[in-house]
Amino acid sequence: MTDIYITDTGFAPYVAASSTITLSLEEAPESYYETLRTIDEVLIPFATSADGRGFSIARALRHLGYEGRVIAVGALVSDQYRHARQSGCDGVLITKAQAAKMPESHWLQQAQRVETTYSTRIYA
Amino acid sequence: MYQYHDFDKDFVKDRVSEFRAITQRRIDGVLTEEEYKPFRLQNGLYLQLHAYMLRIAIPYGTLSSRQMHKLADIAERWDKGYGHFTTRQNIQFNWMKLQDVGDVLEALAQADMHAIQTSGNCIRNVTADHFAGAAKDEVEDPRITAELLRQWSTGHPEFAFLPRKFKIAVTGCRDDRAVTAFHDIGIQIIRNQAGEIGYRILIGGGLGRTPLIGQVLSDFVPKADLLCYLESVMHIYNRYGRRDNKYKARIKILVQENGLDETKAQIEAHFHAIKQTHPPLSQALVQKITSDFAPPDFTKIGAFDLEAECALSPSFARWVAQSTDKHRDDNHVILTISLKKHGATPGDATASQMRIMADIAKRYAYDELRVSHEQNIILPHVPKPHLLTIYNLLKKAELATANTGLVSDIIACPGLDYCGLATARSIPIAQQIATHFDTLKSEYDIGPLKIKISGCINACGHHHVGHIGILGLDRAGVENYQITLGGDGTQDAAIGQRTGPGFSFDEIVGAIDKIIAHYLAKRTSRDETFLDYYKRVGMTPFKDLLYHD
Ligand code: SF4
């Protein structure tokens, strides 16, 4: 098992989709969306856990209508699972070393919190 | 006042357990301090000079007597028996122990309170006019909007890890007491020519090392579009705000570097792109919030001759003149309780003072209190017939200082007495200035004058908008105080200008005294306030007297 893919059901080995791309945060996905939309999977990199740009990029992709798999990858901590999911990511990709520090139970605990947010009630 | 739903209660409880779990992960070494820090900060916990400091949210500065009692209990049980009301309409406890913080948050939750998003690089506690719902010329109570924004911004998944903190203020009056021009986003509730209520949005204002006045981003955003519009602002900021330099990371720098036109174009392009699919606001929720803020029934209080009562006691009369403002109902006043007793720490209140204010609010003033950004406590709706009783109760508790808006009603940040970033003391300067003018008994003669003091360039004491601002710096290990003149945080927003080189700790009170003595000698009449005088004569005479005489 190389990297670990985390969804609401817990850990699984990461199996890449048939076409996949890692975004650069410096480039706006709007500017090459016509290409992006044909790709099955988009990875959004997080250089540090304090840099939340990726959450807005995930949101932007969904606004553009992207329907493929969106994965947050990199320096996220388990407490950010909710942010990734609610911003439009399907899951989070971490390394084995990260998983050793933050086991599946930490992530599953956060997965249960995905619904506990004001955005579920302020809109009709 | 806004009444918590089960949802709010569950949310706050969830956050308390989240905080406990994260803190445990930090203690167990799962999280590094760097990873833990954003979560600690988003729950209001700072590491200060001597201890942990917990900043508790008082949304838009409004609280009930029950909540004020809870703050008093916390001050007594977990701190040193007092708390510090801040320029963000919050309260800070400066002597917390890390192991107690979970319990404190739990105690707060019992009174529908929390410390969520009072610090960290997220959308901070939204502030509003402290006279909301009571001011005469109000278009609409700004707390309805502020509460909606509180719910929208609390735990917002996309905006929890911004380049830097983000502050929003709302006013419903033309007289801007919420300092909207100096916020990342300032919101002014207005009525357009068609009579519809909506929002004028300012962007990019701020104090700190680069003080800037907010610019108009939109002249009119309809009510229904507000959240979608703000989502667009935040989205653009989160994507393009600078992350390479923390001093250039606020939205004001993005606006400054890219220009207002380009920033506006980006925001509005995003707004139009998401508008169609943005879900509409829950009208049931809006109605609930609006009805929670419905004003009390003022008609039960009949006409009352306050002037006749004032005529019997000069000290009461002076206190009334200094501490009350016109209310929307003629038989009520808005009362400011000064937390600026001469020589005391501005904004501090003891647990017993908190309880007395809470009990007065409950018994005589519709059970509502406010914290003003000027670090005083407001009772927004006080029936005139109760004023004398309230005055006597406050006086016993040393809370009846009649100095609101005067030279001793100083805003001062914690400075070197508490703050890890400070370069100079600010509280002792405030204390000395207040005591100095109290000894001279000249503050009523001086009239309206706002002095604001910061203990470092971060400007938490808002010195840039003080009529007289004082900034404490460190010059080769020695405290040095720069003076600015002419700042104004109201609708006539202005940034104070520096007089010139700074003054030492021992010289600064003398320098302020010179400035004020000059004004007293040269003003045309008592009606010309210090700020008016400065606007008329400019900086030159002040420079002359400070540096050339
Ligand atoms: S202005 Fe500086 S010293 Fe004062 S509270 Fe802010 S950071 Fe601390």
XYZ file of N, CA and C in Angstrom, chain B residues 206-439:
702
model
N -8.435 49.338 7.276
C -7.737 48.630 8.347
C -6.738 49.522 9.024
N -6.295 49.090 10.194
C -5.320 49.863 10.961
C -3.980 49.138 10.842
N -3.370 48.764 11.945
C -2.106 48.034 11.844
C -0.997 48.861 11.233
N 0.011 48.153 10.668
C 1.161 48.925 10.174
C 0.872 49.700 8.899
N -0.171 49.292 8.175
C -0.538 50.025 6.963
C -1.978 50.513 7.117
N -2.176 51.655 7.773
C -3.558 52.099 7.959
C -4.169 52.583 6.648
N -5.347 52.086 6.334
C -6.012 52.483 5.102
C -7.505 52.660 5.366
N -8.099 53.605 4.666
C -9.535 53.822 4.789
C -10.230 52.941 3.751
N -11.281 52.258 4.159
C -12.012 51.377 3.245
C -12.571 52.135 2.046
N -12.603 51.455 0.904
C -13.158 52.070 -0.305
C -14.493 51.400 -0.633
N -15.317 52.125 -1.388
C -16.639 51.568 -1.693
C -16.498 50.469 -2.738
N -16.856 49.251 -2.349
C -16.825 48.126 -3.283
C -18.139 48.052 -4.041
N -19.220 48.300 -3.314
C -20.521 48.323 -3.989
C -21.409 49.347 -3.304
N -22.128 50.129 -4.130
C -23.026 51.133 -3.569
C -24.294 50.525 -3.015
N -24.673 49.403 -3.600
C -25.921 48.801 -3.123
C -25.958 47.320 -3.452
N -25.898 46.515 -2.418
C -26.101 45.076 -2.594
C -27.471 44.760 -1.995
N -28.375 44.205 -2.806
C -29.699 43.887 -2.243
C -29.576 42.866 -1.122
N -30.515 42.916 -0.212
C -30.463 42.033 0.961
C -30.266 40.571 0.586
N -31.041 40.134 -0.396
C -31.029 38.702 -0.735
C -29.665 38.252 -1.248
N -28.862 39.198 -1.722
C -27.579 38.822 -2.336
C -26.397 38.897 -1.368
N -26.627 39.335 -0.157
C -25.487 39.658 0.700
C -24.521 38.483 0.898
N -25.048 37.330 1.280
C -24.134 36.224 1.583
C -23.382 35.778 0.331
N -24.088 35.743 -0.781
C -23.449 35.340 -2.034
C -22.348 36.344 -2.394
N -22.638 37.616 -2.171
C -21.661 38.655 -2.481
C -20.430 38.517 -1.580
N -20.671 38.286 -0.296
C -19.538 38.151 0.624
C -18.758 36.860 0.369
N -19.471 35.811 -0.023
C -18.759 34.570 -0.394
C -17.769 34.873 -1.509
N -18.194 35.736 -2.426
C -17.334 36.071 -3.561
C -16.115 36.869 -3.091
N -16.344 37.807 -2.194
C -15.222 38.584 -1.650
C -14.217 37.633 -0.997
N -14.741 36.741 -0.156
C -13.865 35.852 0.603
C -13.137 34.870 -0.316
N -13.864 34.410 -1.318
C -13.290 33.446 -2.255
C -12.083 34.058 -2.980
N -12.262 35.273 -3.450
C -11.162 35.939 -4.166
C -9.998 36.200 -3.206
N -10.334 36.632 -2.002
C -9.276 36.889 -1.015
C -8.531 35.598 -0.673
N -9.262 34.535 -0.445
C -8.620 33.271 -0.054
C -7.701 32.745 -1.161
N -8.102 32.995 -2.403
C -7.274 32.499 -3.509
C -6.094 33.406 -3.817
N -6.311 34.707 -3.729
C -5.273 35.625 -4.225
C -4.589 36.471 -3.152
N -5.094 36.440 -1.937
C -4.429 37.191 -0.868
C -3.018 36.661 -0.671
N -2.098 37.533 -0.294
C -0.697 37.096 -0.169
C -0.495 36.213 1.056
N 0.275 35.173 0.867
C 0.594 34.280 1.975
C 2.101 34.245 2.229
N 2.838 35.038 1.480
C 4.299 34.994 1.613
C 4.809 35.904 2.719
N 3.981 36.845 3.162
C 4.432 37.814 4.151
C 3.239 38.196 5.005
N 3.305 37.856 6.287
C 2.115 38.039 7.124
C 1.722 39.509 7.249
N 2.653 40.400 7.035
C 2.325 41.819 7.125
C 1.692 42.358 5.848
N 1.668 41.516 4.833
C 1.046 41.960 3.590
C -0.119 41.048 3.216
N -0.632 40.351 4.205
C -1.608 39.305 3.905
C -3.062 39.739 4.066
N -3.299 40.916 4.632
C -4.697 41.343 4.788
C -5.268 41.732 3.436
N -6.592 41.743 3.356
C -7.234 42.036 2.064
C -6.923 43.465 1.625
N -6.649 44.346 2.583
C -6.366 45.738 2.199
C -5.146 45.811 1.277
N -4.176 44.901 1.500
C -2.980 44.922 0.656
C -3.311 44.380 -0.744
N -4.164 43.366 -0.794
C -4.601 42.853 -2.104
C -5.259 43.972 -2.904
N -6.129 44.724 -2.221
C -6.823 45.825 -2.899
C -5.823 46.907 -3.300
N -4.878 47.169 -2.403
C -3.889 48.213 -2.689
C -2.996 47.814 -3.866
N -2.569 46.555 -3.878
C -1.632 46.130 -4.920
C -2.324 45.949 -6.275
N -3.542 45.390 -6.250
C -4.225 45.139 -7.526
C -5.113 46.296 -7.961
N -5.391 47.189 -7.044
C -6.291 48.298 -7.346
C -7.731 47.895 -7.083
N -8.541 48.892 -6.730
C -9.942 48.605 -6.413
C -10.674 48.053 -7.638
N -10.404 48.626 -8.814
C -11.172 48.225 -9.998
C -10.968 46.757 -10.337
N -9.703 46.320 -10.296
C -9.452 44.929 -10.649
C -10.032 43.991 -9.590
N -9.858 44.353 -8.323
C -10.400 43.502 -7.252
C -11.905 43.391 -7.395
N -12.525 44.531 -7.658
C -13.987 44.553 -7.806
C -14.411 43.700 -9.000
N -13.666 43.809 -10.089
C -14.015 43.030 -11.286
C -13.931 41.527 -10.984
N -12.880 41.126 -10.266
C -12.733 39.701 -9.923
C -13.887 39.234 -9.034
N -14.178 40.054 -8.028
C -15.237 39.672 -7.080
C -16.571 39.582 -7.800
N -16.839 40.571 -8.637
C -18.157 40.581 -9.270
C -18.280 39.501 -10.335
N -17.161 39.176 -10.977
C -17.210 38.063 -11.951
C -17.571 36.770 -11.212
N -16.945 36.566 -10.063
C -17.253 35.356 -9.293
C -18.697 35.399 -8.811
N -19.107 36.564 -8.339
C -20.481 36.719 -7.846
C -21.492 36.336 -8.936
N -21.271 36.853 -10.140
C -22.235 36.544 -11.209
C -22.174 35.073 -11.602
N -20.980 34.486 -11.461
C -20.849 33.070 -11.825
C -21.590 32.166 -10.831
N -21.596 32.545 -9.567
C -22.200 31.630 -8.589
C -23.637 32.009 -8.209
N -24.033 33.201 -8.616
C -25.331 33.710 -8.165
C -26.500 32.777 -8.517
N -26.470 32.278 -9.737
C -27.612 31.459 -10.182
C -27.794 30.214 -9.323
N -26.672 29.626 -8.924
C -26.779 28.365 -8.192
C -26.703 28.551 -6.674
N -26.474 29.783 -6.256
C -26.365 30.008 -4.810
C -27.741 29.818 -4.175
N -27.837 28.979 -3.141
C -29.172 28.735 -2.578
C -29.727 29.988 -1.918
N -31.039 30.165 -1.983
C -31.616 31.342 -1.316
C -31.578 31.176 0.204
N -31.561 32.318 0.879
C -31.566 32.299 2.347
C -32.853 31.679 2.875
N -32.739 31.023 3.993
C -33.944 30.498 4.641
C -34.728 31.669 5.235
N -35.915 31.912 4.682
C -36.708 33.040 5.184
C -37.188 32.796 6.611
N -37.385 31.518 6.927
C -37.813 31.198 8.303
C -36.730 31.631 9.288
N -35.482 31.401 8.895
C -34.382 31.785 9.778
C -34.302 33.307 9.894
N -34.419 33.989 8.750
C -34.345 35.451 8.777
C -35.461 36.010 9.672
N -36.644 35.418 9.542
C -37.759 35.893 10.370
C -37.495 35.640 11.849
N -36.944 34.496 12.124
C -36.649 34.158 13.535
C -35.642 35.167 14.109
N -34.579 35.429 13.340
C -33.566 36.378 13.825
C -34.189 37.757 14.001
N -34.976 38.163 13.003
C -35.588 39.495 13.070
C -36.491 39.595 14.294
N -37.272 38.557 14.542
C -38.184 38.670 15.690
C -37.416 38.589 17.009
N -36.299 37.880 17.019
C -35.484 37.865 18.243
C -34.957 39.258 18.590
N -34.746 40.059 17.572
C -34.219 41.404 17.820
C -35.316 42.472 17.851
N -36.554 42.039 17.895
C -37.637 43.024 17.980
C -37.418 43.855 19.250
N -37.621 45.154 19.163
C -37.375 45.996 20.344
C -38.377 45.675 21.455
N -37.973 45.927 22.707
C -38.927 45.743 23.802
C -40.090 46.728 23.649
N -41.139 46.516 24.422
C -42.281 47.423 24.381
C -41.950 48.673 25.205
N -41.623 49.752 24.491
C -41.210 50.974 25.196
C -42.396 51.781 25.718
N -43.587 51.426 25.254
C -44.733 52.304 25.555
C -45.159 52.236 27.026
N -44.630 51.247 27.736
C -45.042 51.129 29.147
C -44.465 52.252 30.009
N -43.435 52.904 29.496
C -42.808 53.982 30.276
C -43.396 55.322 29.831
N -43.927 56.042 30.791
C -44.546 57.326 30.465
C -43.539 58.470 30.492
N -44.018 59.657 30.190
C -43.151 60.842 30.172
C -42.572 61.087 31.571
N -41.370 61.604 31.593
C -40.691 61.803 32.876
C -39.824 63.047 32.786
N -39.852 63.859 33.827
C -39.095 65.107 33.805
C -37.683 64.881 34.374
N -36.795 64.429 33.513
C -35.430 64.132 33.949
C -34.692 65.412 34.342
N -35.008 66.482 33.628
C -34.320 67.748 33.937
C -34.581 68.190 35.369
N -35.808 68.015 35.790
C -36.149 68.415 37.166
C -35.345 67.574 38.151
N -35.200 66.296 37.851
C -34.434 65.426 38.751
C -32.954 65.822 38.748
N -32.451 66.161 37.575
C -31.051 66.581 37.466
C -30.800 67.870 38.251
N -31.788 68.722 38.272
C -31.621 70.016 38.938
C -31.335 69.838 40.427
N -31.722 68.698 40.980
C -31.535 68.472 42.417
C -30.128 68.002 42.776
N -29.387 67.490 41.791
C -28.062 66.950 42.111
C -27.082 67.209 40.975
N -26.121 68.118 41.203
C -25.178 68.435 40.123
C -24.352 67.221 39.687
N -23.981 66.355 40.610
C -23.140 65.229 40.189
C -23.950 64.250 39.343
N -25.213 64.052 39.716
C -26.089 63.208 38.892
C -26.290 63.858 37.514
N -26.503 65.170 37.531
C -26.732 65.883 36.274
C -25.522 65.736 35.339
N -24.358 65.866 35.924
C -23.138 65.763 35.114
C -23.000 64.356 34.525
N -23.289 63.376 35.362
C -23.205 61.979 34.911
C -24.214 61.729 33.785
N -25.421 62.246 33.955
C -26.445 62.064 32.914
C -25.981 62.733 31.619
N -25.470 63.955 31.760
C -25.062 64.691 30.561
C -23.950 63.948 29.823
N -23.061 63.359 30.592
C -21.882 62.742 29.981
C -22.129 61.317 29.515
N -23.045 60.615 30.169
C -23.155 59.170 29.966
C -24.354 58.730 29.161
N -25.257 59.649 28.834
C -26.457 59.190 28.130
C -26.535 59.783 26.727
N -27.164 59.011 25.864
C -27.409 59.457 24.494
C -28.900 59.338 24.198
N -29.307 60.073 23.186
C -30.718 60.065 22.795
C -31.143 58.675 22.358
N -32.299 58.270 22.794
C -32.862 56.972 22.440
C -33.961 57.186 21.400
N -34.292 56.122 20.678
C -35.364 56.253 19.691
C -36.706 56.566 20.352
N -36.835 56.199 21.630
C -38.048 56.534 22.372
C -37.720 57.648 23.366
N -38.528 58.686 23.379
C -38.184 59.865 24.177
C -38.153 59.609 25.680
N -38.796 58.560 26.110
C -38.824 58.293 27.562
C -37.707 57.355 28.014
N -36.826 57.051 27.096
C -35.670 56.212 27.408
C -34.385 56.934 27.014
N -33.281 56.450 27.548
C -31.967 56.923 27.094
C -31.080 55.701 26.844
N -29.997 55.947 26.130
C -28.946 54.938 25.998
C -27.883 55.322 27.031
N -27.525 54.377 27.866
C -26.582 54.691 28.947
C -25.231 54.011 28.711
N -24.171 54.791 28.807
C -22.828 54.213 28.745
C -22.254 54.151 30.153
N -21.891 52.941 30.566
C -21.235 52.783 31.873
C -19.734 52.802 31.614
N -19.066 53.786 32.166
C -17.643 53.946 31.891
C -16.821 52.895 32.640
N -15.979 52.184 31.905
C -15.007 51.283 32.554
C -13.648 51.990 32.600
N -13.679 53.297 32.758
C -12.451 54.100 32.672
C -12.290 54.974 33.903
N -12.547 54.409 35.050
C -12.303 55.183 36.271
C -10.864 55.700 36.220
N -10.672 56.943 36.627
C -9.339 57.544 36.516
C -8.304 56.694 37.225
N -7.279 56.327 36.505
C -6.201 55.556 37.121
C -6.376 54.047 37.015
N -7.549 53.596 36.566
C -7.778 52.145 36.439
C -7.367 51.682 35.042
N -7.321 50.357 34.845
C -6.988 49.828 33.520
C -8.209 49.941 32.617
N -8.102 50.647 31.479
C -9.267 50.815 30.610
C -9.842 49.456 30.188
N -11.150 49.312 30.361
C -11.825 48.104 29.895
C -11.877 46.968 30.893
N -11.202 47.099 32.033
C -11.258 46.026 33.028
C -12.517 46.157 33.889
N -13.083 45.012 34.236
C -14.172 45.010 35.208
C -13.984 43.811 36.124
N -14.264 44.014 37.394
C -14.151 42.893 38.336
C -15.420 42.050 38.255
N -15.325 40.844 38.816
C -16.494 39.958 38.811
C -17.674 40.634 39.501
N -17.412 41.334 40.599
C -18.570 41.918 41.298
C -19.137 43.087 40.494
N -18.290 43.818 39.801
C -18.834 44.885 38.932
C -19.689 44.290 37.807
N -19.202 43.183 37.244
C -19.988 42.539 36.182
C -21.365 42.138 36.706
N -21.388 41.612 37.918
C -22.670 41.149 38.479
C -23.599 42.331 38.734
N -23.023 43.430 39.213
C -23.866 44.604 39.485
C -24.464 45.134 38.177
N -23.633 45.209 37.141
C -24.160 45.696 35.856
C -25.237 44.745 35.333
N -24.989 43.444 35.493
C -25.963 42.450 35.026
C -27.284 42.607 35.781
N -27.188 42.781 37.086
C -28.415 42.882 37.883
C -29.195 44.156 37.559
N -28.449 45.244 37.326
C -29.134 46.494 36.938
C -29.851 46.295 35.611
N -29.153 45.663 34.662
C -29.767 45.441 33.347
C -31.038 44.611 33.490
N -30.952 43.589 34.325
C -32.107 42.700 34.465
C -33.283 43.420 35.132
N -32.967 44.153 36.158
C -34.041 44.767 36.935
C -34.623 46.012 36.257
N -33.756 46.823 35.627
C -34.232 48.136 35.175
C -34.132 48.374 33.669
N -33.450 47.506 32.940
C -33.146 47.888 31.553
C -33.303 46.723 30.572
N -34.431 46.029 30.683
C -34.827 45.024 29.686
C -33.788 43.918 29.502
N -32.996 43.689 30.515
C -32.106 42.523 30.536
C -31.102 42.484 29.382
N -30.618 43.640 28.995
C -29.696 43.626 27.864
C -28.509 44.544 28.124
N -27.306 44.045 27.798
C -26.089 44.857 27.907
C -25.330 44.788 26.589
N -24.476 45.760 26.412
C -23.611 45.751 25.222
C -22.183 46.065 25.654
N -21.252 45.559 24.875
C -19.860 45.955 25.049
C -19.546 46.871 23.874
N -19.007 48.038 24.146
C -18.677 48.922 23.029
C -17.216 48.712 22.643
N -16.879 49.031 21.393
C -15.477 48.878 20.988
C -14.608 49.909 21.705
N -15.273 50.857 22.361
C -14.493 51.807 23.140
C -14.282 51.298 24.559
N -14.554 50.046 24.770
C -14.271 49.354 26.030
C -15.107 49.861 27.191
N -16.341 50.207 26.892
C -17.288 50.528 27.953
C -18.472 49.581 27.836
N -19.349 49.618 28.835
C -20.553 48.802 28.792
C -21.747 49.721 28.544
N -22.611 49.278 27.668
C -23.775 50.087 27.320
C -25.038 49.378 27.816
N -25.934 50.150 28.411
C -27.297 49.658 28.614
C -28.136 50.373 27.560
N -28.566 49.629 26.536
C -29.133 50.309 25.372
C -30.503 50.936 25.606
N -31.273 50.369 26.537
C -32.629 50.908 26.727
C -32.864 51.160 28.218
N -32.675 52.386 28.631
C -32.887 52.680 30.051
C -34.054 53.658 30.210
N -35.101 53.241 30.917
C -36.215 54.168 31.164
C -35.711 55.340 32.009
N -36.055 56.530 31.613
C -35.571 57.713 32.345
C -35.890 57.671 33.845
N -37.067 57.196 34.226
C -37.360 57.218 35.677
C -36.398 56.361 36.508
N -35.705 55.415 35.889
C -34.805 54.542 36.665
C -33.377 55.078 36.768
N -33.101 56.164 36.074
C -31.694 56.601 35.982
C -31.063 56.904 37.335
N -31.794 57.570 38.191
C -31.198 57.958 39.477
C -30.861 56.720 40.319
N -31.773 55.772 40.329
C -31.507 54.529 41.066
C -30.271 53.840 40.496
N -30.201 53.782 39.180
C -29.065 53.122 38.524
C -27.772 53.854 38.875
N -27.842 55.175 38.834
C -26.661 55.977 39.154
C -26.149 55.643 40.555
N -27.053 55.582 41.504
C -26.635 55.308 42.884
C -26.026 53.916 43.022
N -26.587 52.953 42.335
C -26.040 51.592 42.394
C -24.645 51.542 41.747
N -24.516 52.202 40.618
C -23.226 52.193 39.914
C -22.157 52.916 40.735
N -22.591 53.995 41.366
C -21.643 54.789 42.135
C -21.000 53.949 43.244
N -21.830 53.169 43.907
C -21.312 52.302 44.973
C -20.286 51.316 44.442
N -20.443 50.931 43.196
C -19.538 49.931 42.599
C -18.392 50.590 41.837
N -18.220 51.891 42.034
C -17.174 52.652 41.327
C -17.326 52.559 39.816
N -18.583 52.594 39.374
C -18.857 52.495 37.940
C -19.585 53.740 37.423
N -19.544 54.804 38.192
C -20.301 55.986 37.769
C -19.376 57.144 37.376
N -18.211 56.832 36.853
C -17.312 57.896 36.408
C -17.953 58.609 35.208
N -18.094 59.925 35.330
C -18.810 60.675 34.292
C -17.827 61.197 33.248
N -17.188 60.287 32.529
C -16.145 60.740 31.602
C -16.270 60.186 30.183
N -17.448 59.665 29.840
C -17.604 59.092 28.505
C -17.333 60.139 27.416
N -16.460 59.792 26.505
C -16.151 60.686 25.385
C -15.142 61.775 25.732
N -14.676 61.787 26.980
C -13.728 62.827 27.399
C -12.288 62.308 27.362
N -11.385 63.189 27.764
C -9.959 62.882 27.630
C -9.538 61.619 28.397
N -10.248 61.284 29.462
C -9.853 60.094 30.229
C -10.572 58.822 29.775
N -11.461 58.942 28.799
C -12.150 57.756 28.264
C -11.258 57.173 27.158
N -10.139 56.621 27.597
C -9.080 56.245 26.659
C -9.209 54.788 26.238
N -8.977 54.516 24.972
C -8.822 53.123 24.531
C -7.337 52.810 24.628
N -7.009 51.718 25.292
C -5.602 51.306 25.329
C -5.543 49.797 25.148
N -4.631 49.336 24.345
C -4.456 47.891 24.186
C -3.706 47.366 25.410
N -3.608 46.056 25.581
C -2.929 45.526 26.775
C -1.439 45.901 26.849
N -0.797 46.079 25.697
C 0.601 46.515 25.696
C 1.521 45.568 26.445
N 2.624 46.117 26.860
C 3.698 45.304 27.443
C 3.315 44.650 28.783
N 2.194 45.062 29.360
C 1.786 44.421 30.609
C 1.309 42.989 30.385
N 0.815 42.698 29.167
C 0.311 41.355 28.889
C 0.761 40.788 27.551
N 0.893 41.650 26.546
C 0.933 41.157 25.173
C 2.348 40.779 24.742
N 2.455 39.605 24.145
C 3.746 39.087 23.714
C 4.348 39.855 22.544
N 3.539 40.638 21.841
C 4.053 41.357 20.678
C 4.416 42.800 21.000
N 4.108 43.221 22.212
C 4.216 44.648 22.548
C 5.655 45.145 22.499
N 5.779 46.421 22.137
C 7.078 47.070 22.187
C 7.125 48.133 23.287
N 5.978 48.419 23.898
C 5.941 49.427 24.958
C 4.700 49.217 25.817
N 4.716 49.837 26.987
C 3.534 49.780 27.839
C 2.484 50.750 27.316
N 1.229 50.374 27.387
C 0.190 51.339 27.028
C -0.745 51.625 28.192
N -1.051 50.619 29.001
C -1.987 50.842 30.115
C -1.469 51.919 31.083
N -0.202 51.869 31.498
C 0.255 52.916 32.432
C 0.180 54.325 31.838
N 0.366 54.442 30.522
C 0.252 55.767 29.890
C -1.194 56.254 30.005
N -2.126 55.339 29.723
C -3.548 55.704 29.834
C -3.864 56.128 31.261
N -3.365 55.364 32.206
C -3.649 55.677 33.612
C -3.094 57.043 33.994
N -1.875 57.317 33.532
C -1.257 58.597 33.908
C -1.969 59.780 33.268
N -2.369 59.626 32.010
C -3.077 60.737 31.349
C -4.396 61.002 32.065
N -5.124 59.911 32.357
C -6.429 60.071 33.013
C -6.261 60.749 34.374
N -5.267 60.304 35.123
C -5.062 60.868 36.456
C -4.633 62.335 36.356
N -3.773 62.617 35.398
C -3.277 63.981 35.212
C -4.437 64.969 35.001
N -5.312 64.659 34.057
C -6.387 65.610 33.756
C -7.470 65.598 34.829
N -7.554 64.498 35.544
C -8.498 64.458 36.663
C -8.008 65.388 37.776
N -6.708 65.382 37.996
C -6.144 66.264 39.027
C -6.361 67.731 38.647
